[in-house]
Amino acid sequence: MWCSHRFLFASALRSGLKRLKQFPAPPDRPAFALAGILTLALGIGGNTTVFSVVNAVILRPLPYPESDRLVSVQSRDIRGTPHPTDLSYPTFFDFRAENNVFEHIVSYRDSEFTLTGTDQPIHLRGQIVSSDLFPMLHVQPALGRGFLPREEDAAERAVILSHELWRGRLGGDPAIVGTTLMIDGQPHTVVGVAPPRFEFPITQDPAQMWTTVARDAASGTVTPVTKQRGARMLNAMARVKPGVSIEQAQARMDAIAASLSARYPDSNKNQPGTYVRPEIDHLIGDARWPLFILLAAVGVVLVVACANIANLLLAHAEERAREFTVRAAIGAGRGRIVRQFITESLTLSAIGCAAGLAVAAWSLRLFRALPVPRVGETVIDGRVLAFSLALAVVTSVLFGFAPALRAASTEFSGGLKDGSRTSTRGSDRLRHGLCVAQVALGLVLVSGAGLLIGSFLHLVRRDLGFRPEGLLTFSINLPDKGYAGPKQLDFHARLLDQLRSLPGVTSSALAMPLPLTGNQMSVAFNIQQRPAPPSERPRANMAIVTPGFFRTAGVPVLEAGILSSGMMRRARRS
């Protein structure tokens, strides 16, 4: 009996396979597979690229131990719309002395330096910081030590070098700690070398050296900036104590700011509060939401791609109706047909995921050029790979499950009739619904892209107020020693004369700060007819320029001759 049943089953199987071979395979299967892989490669590649940027910029913690306890501290200026503003040195010193919520609080500001005593002068990017920078970050220098509190005194000159500067430009001398370097004409003692790849602050142009506030505390002609409460130029970062929340730190710093506002109304009246927020939020700034919106947009693109492939699979399933009929006739259950569809979908998604990773690896080179903090750290790491694999699984379910259920729920009674098709009204409705969804989502994406392109073109065509064509800029940094007073003016005059004598140069000028660099200077002024106390005087942004600046920059002058020659002479004498 068992042999008889086995013979009958084998005969049925051979008969079924023979009938199956008679059905011609759809001629477009390679084209279908290629279309699906390319569609998935673009969808998964776009999502992987944008997620890599989001991961590097937003999700990845700062490269310091226990970085979740690092916060940014700024004053809150209440003139107009409340907004954050930098600290002055006296305000920072008071914050440091009077708070009880921070382990450390550190001030820093960027500056430029000139290293001499080597084969040729080296222009360096650096930071002027308070002494407890490395203890706050929980970072130990690779060589030497961090700064000491006494090295903030005006008579001290200490410097810590970046590992890249020490290794690349200074020969990697292991005995460099304790030696003296001439920086801006002043001897500085090297007290340490930072670890490899150490960055503070995190910017697109990393600092090459760090020195203390002693540089700003020394001034032989005017009041040192460390004693000017109105000179707001400092950033501040702090590490909150264990168990102290950001809200508690905010409340304590607000109390200190309010006290300073009452004690020093001339300089601090308009800064009665503070902003204390995670350093990662301060670093990212306004880039967070645009990146998330971009991630949502490429997610919609992937949904459209899945709908497109699902539609292709539905049409493909109808062409394979006879195959499914024979499989059902020889004993294949509906579960097996569903598993077959899911397996094919997973295979398609896996190949599309691999192609998408290749697309992402190529696309990341474009995104690394964006002016966004930490975007240069964008790589395809383990988290990004896991995200891509998850996308492959999700997409296989999205575009494979509906066709699988449709194929499994189809009645196979008429599937063996010659020329018969299993297209049903329900299948048509599903395919039409997918088409409508694709068109709707596509219109949303096209509309959003059109608005973004229009905004971009508006920005590109916007009048900058000057003519950038043919305009070249560079910065110079003269040390105070040897270039003070008349010597500095003479150097600038000779520099401009030599620049004008160069072939192709029509004019030259000096300006501080340069347009569109993000730097600014502001000054408070008093109107003689309407005198006001210092805290209520109007303020304006300003730039210090030499004659010929407006002609060199191509800035149109609406009205000339505002200053008389007598006023110019008085200005020179003053």
mmCIF file with all atom_site columns, N, CA and C in Angstrom, residues 469-495:
data_model
loop_
_atom_site.group_PDB
_atom_site.id
_atom_site.type_symbol
_atom_site.label_atom_id
_atom_site.label_alt_id
_atom_site.label_comp_id
_atom_site.label_asym_id
_atom_site.label_entity_id
_atom_site.label_seq_id
_atom_site.pdbx_PDB_ins_code
_atom_site.Cartn_x
_atom_site.Cartn_y
_atom_site.Cartn_z
_atom_site.occupancy
_atom_site.B_iso_or_equiv
_atom_site.pdbx_formal_charge
_atom_site.auth_seq_id
_atom_site.auth_comp_id
_atom_site.auth_asym_id
_atom_site.auth_atom_id
_atom_site.pdbx_PDB_model_num
ATOM 1  N N  . GLU A 1 469 ? 32.714 88.640  -7.203 1.00 0.00 ? 469 GLU A N  1
ATOM 2  C CA . GLU A 1 469 ? 33.480 88.205  -8.369 1.00 0.00 ? 469 GLU A CA 1
ATOM 3  C C  . GLU A 1 469 ? 34.881 88.799  -8.341 1.00 0.00 ? 469 GLU A C  1
ATOM 4  N N  . GLY A 1 470 ? 35.882 87.931  -8.411 1.00 0.00 ? 470 GLY A N  1
ATOM 5  C CA . GLY A 1 470 ? 37.269 88.383  -8.446 1.00 0.00 ? 470 GLY A CA 1
ATOM 6  C C  . GLY A 1 470 ? 37.802 88.881  -7.118 1.00 0.00 ? 470 GLY A C  1
ATOM 7  N N  . LEU A 1 471 ? 37.038 88.680  -6.040 1.00 0.00 ? 471 LEU A N  1
ATOM 8  C CA . LEU A 1 471 ? 37.439 89.173  -4.725 1.00 0.00 ? 471 LEU A CA 1
ATOM 9  C C  . LEU A 1 471 ? 38.143 88.055  -3.955 1.00 0.00 ? 471 LEU A C  1
ATOM 10 N N  . LEU A 1 472 ? 39.371 88.286  -3.550 1.00 0.00 ? 472 LEU A N  1
ATOM 11 C CA . LEU A 1 472 ? 40.149 87.311  -2.786 1.00 0.00 ? 472 LEU A CA 1
ATOM 12 C C  . LEU A 1 472 ? 40.416 87.868  -1.395 1.00 0.00 ? 472 LEU A C  1
ATOM 13 N N  . THR A 1 473 ? 40.379 86.985  -0.393 1.00 0.00 ? 473 THR A N  1
ATOM 14 C CA . THR A 1 473 ? 40.614 87.413  0.985  1.00 0.00 ? 473 THR A CA 1
ATOM 15 C C  . THR A 1 473 ? 41.627 86.483  1.647  1.00 0.00 ? 473 THR A C  1
ATOM 16 N N  . PHE A 1 474 ? 42.311 87.008  2.622  1.00 0.00 ? 474 PHE A N  1
ATOM 17 C CA . PHE A 1 474 ? 43.185 86.204  3.478  1.00 0.00 ? 474 PHE A CA 1
ATOM 18 C C  . PHE A 1 474 ? 43.334 86.944  4.800  1.00 0.00 ? 474 PHE A C  1
ATOM 19 N N  . SER A 1 475 ? 43.776 86.230  5.809  1.00 0.00 ? 475 SER A N  1
ATOM 20 C CA . SER A 1 475 ? 43.923 86.833  7.134  1.00 0.00 ? 475 SER A CA 1
ATOM 21 C C  . SER A 1 475 ? 45.392 86.849  7.531  1.00 0.00 ? 475 SER A C  1
ATOM 22 N N  . ILE A 1 476 ? 45.759 87.835  8.303  1.00 0.00 ? 476 ILE A N  1
ATOM 23 C CA . ILE A 1 476 ? 47.123 87.945  8.817  1.00 0.00 ? 476 ILE A CA 1
ATOM 24 C C  . ILE A 1 476 ? 47.035 88.159  10.321 1.00 0.00 ? 476 ILE A C  1
ATOM 25 N N  . ASN A 1 477 ? 48.079 87.749  11.008 1.00 0.00 ? 477 ASN A N  1
ATOM 26 C CA . ASN A 1 477 ? 48.112 87.870  12.460 1.00 0.00 ? 477 ASN A CA 1
ATOM 27 C C  . ASN A 1 477 ? 49.465 88.422  12.855 1.00 0.00 ? 477 ASN A C  1
ATOM 28 N N  . LEU A 1 478 ? 49.493 89.662  13.310 1.00 0.00 ? 478 LEU A N  1
ATOM 29 C CA . LEU A 1 478 ? 50.739 90.293  13.725 1.00 0.00 ? 478 LEU A CA 1
ATOM 30 C C  . LEU A 1 478 ? 50.880 90.196  15.233 1.00 0.00 ? 478 LEU A C  1
ATOM 31 N N  . PRO A 1 479 ? 52.022 89.743  15.724 1.00 0.00 ? 479 PRO A N  1
ATOM 32 C CA . PRO A 1 479 ? 52.233 89.693  17.179 1.00 0.00 ? 479 PRO A CA 1
ATOM 33 C C  . PRO A 1 479 ? 52.313 91.096  17.760 1.00 0.00 ? 479 PRO A C  1
ATOM 34 N N  . ASP A 1 480 ? 51.859 91.241  18.995 1.00 0.00 ? 480 ASP A N  1
ATOM 35 C CA . ASP A 1 480 ? 51.905 92.547  19.646 1.00 0.00 ? 480 ASP A CA 1
ATOM 36 C C  . ASP A 1 480 ? 53.347 93.029  19.809 1.00 0.00 ? 480 ASP A C  1
ATOM 37 N N  . LYS A 1 481 ? 54.232 92.097  20.128 1.00 0.00 ? 481 LYS A N  1
ATOM 38 C CA . LYS A 1 481 ? 55.631 92.470  20.314 1.00 0.00 ? 481 LYS A CA 1
ATOM 39 C C  . LYS A 1 481 ? 56.267 92.748  18.951 1.00 0.00 ? 481 LYS A C  1
ATOM 40 N N  . GLY A 1 482 ? 56.753 93.936  18.776 1.00 0.00 ? 482 GLY A N  1
ATOM 41 C CA . GLY A 1 482 ? 57.416 94.298  17.536 1.00 0.00 ? 482 GLY A CA 1
ATOM 42 C C  . GLY A 1 482 ? 56.507 94.955  16.519 1.00 0.00 ? 482 GLY A C  1
ATOM 43 N N  . TYR A 1 483 ? 55.175 94.872  16.734 1.00 0.00 ? 483 TYR A N  1
ATOM 44 C CA . TYR A 1 483 ? 54.242 95.480  15.773 1.00 0.00 ? 483 TYR A CA 1
ATOM 45 C C  . TYR A 1 483 ? 53.175 96.286  16.497 1.00 0.00 ? 483 TYR A C  1
ATOM 46 N N  . ALA A 1 484 ? 53.568 97.025  17.474 1.00 0.00 ? 484 ALA A N  1
ATOM 47 C CA . ALA A 1 484 ? 52.617 97.837  18.221 1.00 0.00 ? 484 ALA A CA 1
ATOM 48 C C  . ALA A 1 484 ? 52.609 99.260  17.668 1.00 0.00 ? 484 ALA A C  1
ATOM 49 N N  . GLY A 1 485 ? 51.438 99.886  17.705 1.00 0.00 ? 485 GLY A N  1
ATOM 50 C CA . GLY A 1 485 ? 51.300 101.283 17.345 1.00 0.00 ? 485 GLY A CA 1
ATOM 51 C C  . GLY A 1 485 ? 51.700 101.582 15.915 1.00 0.00 ? 485 GLY A C  1
ATOM 52 N N  . PRO A 1 486 ? 52.615 102.547 15.718 1.00 0.00 ? 486 PRO A N  1
ATOM 53 C CA . PRO A 1 486 ? 52.982 102.986 14.364 1.00 0.00 ? 486 PRO A CA 1
ATOM 54 C C  . PRO A 1 486 ? 53.576 101.869 13.505 1.00 0.00 ? 486 PRO A C  1
ATOM 55 N N  . LYS A 1 487 ? 54.288 100.924 14.105 1.00 0.00 ? 487 LYS A N  1
ATOM 56 C CA . LYS A 1 487 ? 54.882 99.841  13.312 1.00 0.00 ? 487 LYS A CA 1
ATOM 57 C C  . LYS A 1 487 ? 53.804 98.996  12.640 1.00 0.00 ? 487 LYS A C  1
ATOM 58 N N  . GLN A 1 488 ? 52.711 98.779  13.350 1.00 0.00 ? 488 GLN A N  1
ATOM 59 C CA . GLN A 1 488 ? 51.624 97.987  12.756 1.00 0.00 ? 488 GLN A CA 1
ATOM 60 C C  . GLN A 1 488 ? 50.969 98.749  11.614 1.00 0.00 ? 488 GLN A C  1
ATOM 61 N N  . LEU A 1 489 ? 50.757 100.049 11.792 1.00 0.00 ? 489 LEU A N  1
ATOM 62 C CA . LEU A 1 489 ? 50.178 100.855 10.724 1.00 0.00 ? 489 LEU A CA 1
ATOM 63 C C  . LEU A 1 489 ? 51.102 100.893 9.513  1.00 0.00 ? 489 LEU A C  1
ATOM 64 N N  . ASP A 1 490 ? 52.414 101.000 9.764  1.00 0.00 ? 490 ASP A N  1
ATOM 65 C CA . ASP A 1 490 ? 53.362 101.016 8.656  1.00 0.00 ? 490 ASP A CA 1
ATOM 66 C C  . ASP A 1 490 ? 53.360 99.688  7.911  1.00 0.00 ? 490 ASP A C  1
ATOM 67 N N  . PHE A 1 491 ? 53.277 98.587  8.641  1.00 0.00 ? 491 PHE A N  1
ATOM 68 C CA . PHE A 1 491 ? 53.234 97.271  7.986  1.00 0.00 ? 491 PHE A CA 1
ATOM 69 C C  . PHE A 1 491 ? 52.010 97.161  7.088  1.00 0.00 ? 491 PHE A C  1
ATOM 70 N N  . HIS A 1 492 ? 50.854 97.582  7.586  1.00 0.00 ? 492 HIS A N  1
ATOM 71 C CA . HIS A 1 492 ? 49.626 97.494  6.798  1.00 0.00 ? 492 HIS A CA 1
ATOM 72 C C  . HIS A 1 492 ? 49.706 98.380  5.559  1.00 0.00 ? 492 HIS A C  1
ATOM 73 N N  . ALA A 1 493 ? 50.284 99.576  5.684  1.00 0.00 ? 493 ALA A N  1
ATOM 74 C CA . ALA A 1 493 ? 50.395 100.471 4.531  1.00 0.00 ? 493 ALA A CA 1
ATOM 75 C C  . ALA A 1 493 ? 51.306 99.871  3.462  1.00 0.00 ? 493 ALA A C  1
ATOM 76 N N  . ARG A 1 494 ? 52.446 99.307  3.880  1.00 0.00 ? 494 ARG A N  1
ATOM 77 C CA . ARG A 1 494 ? 53.353 98.682  2.913  1.00 0.00 ? 494 ARG A CA 1
ATOM 78 C C  . ARG A 1 494 ? 52.726 97.447  2.277  1.00 0.00 ? 494 ARG A C  1
ATOM 79 N N  . LEU A 1 495 ? 51.950 96.683  3.065  1.00 0.00 ? 495 LEU A N  1
ATOM 80 C CA . LEU A 1 495 ? 51.278 95.499  2.525  1.00 0.00 ? 495 LEU A CA 1
ATOM 81 C C  . LEU A 1 495 ? 50.282 95.892  1.440  1.00 0.00 ? 495 LEU A C  1
#
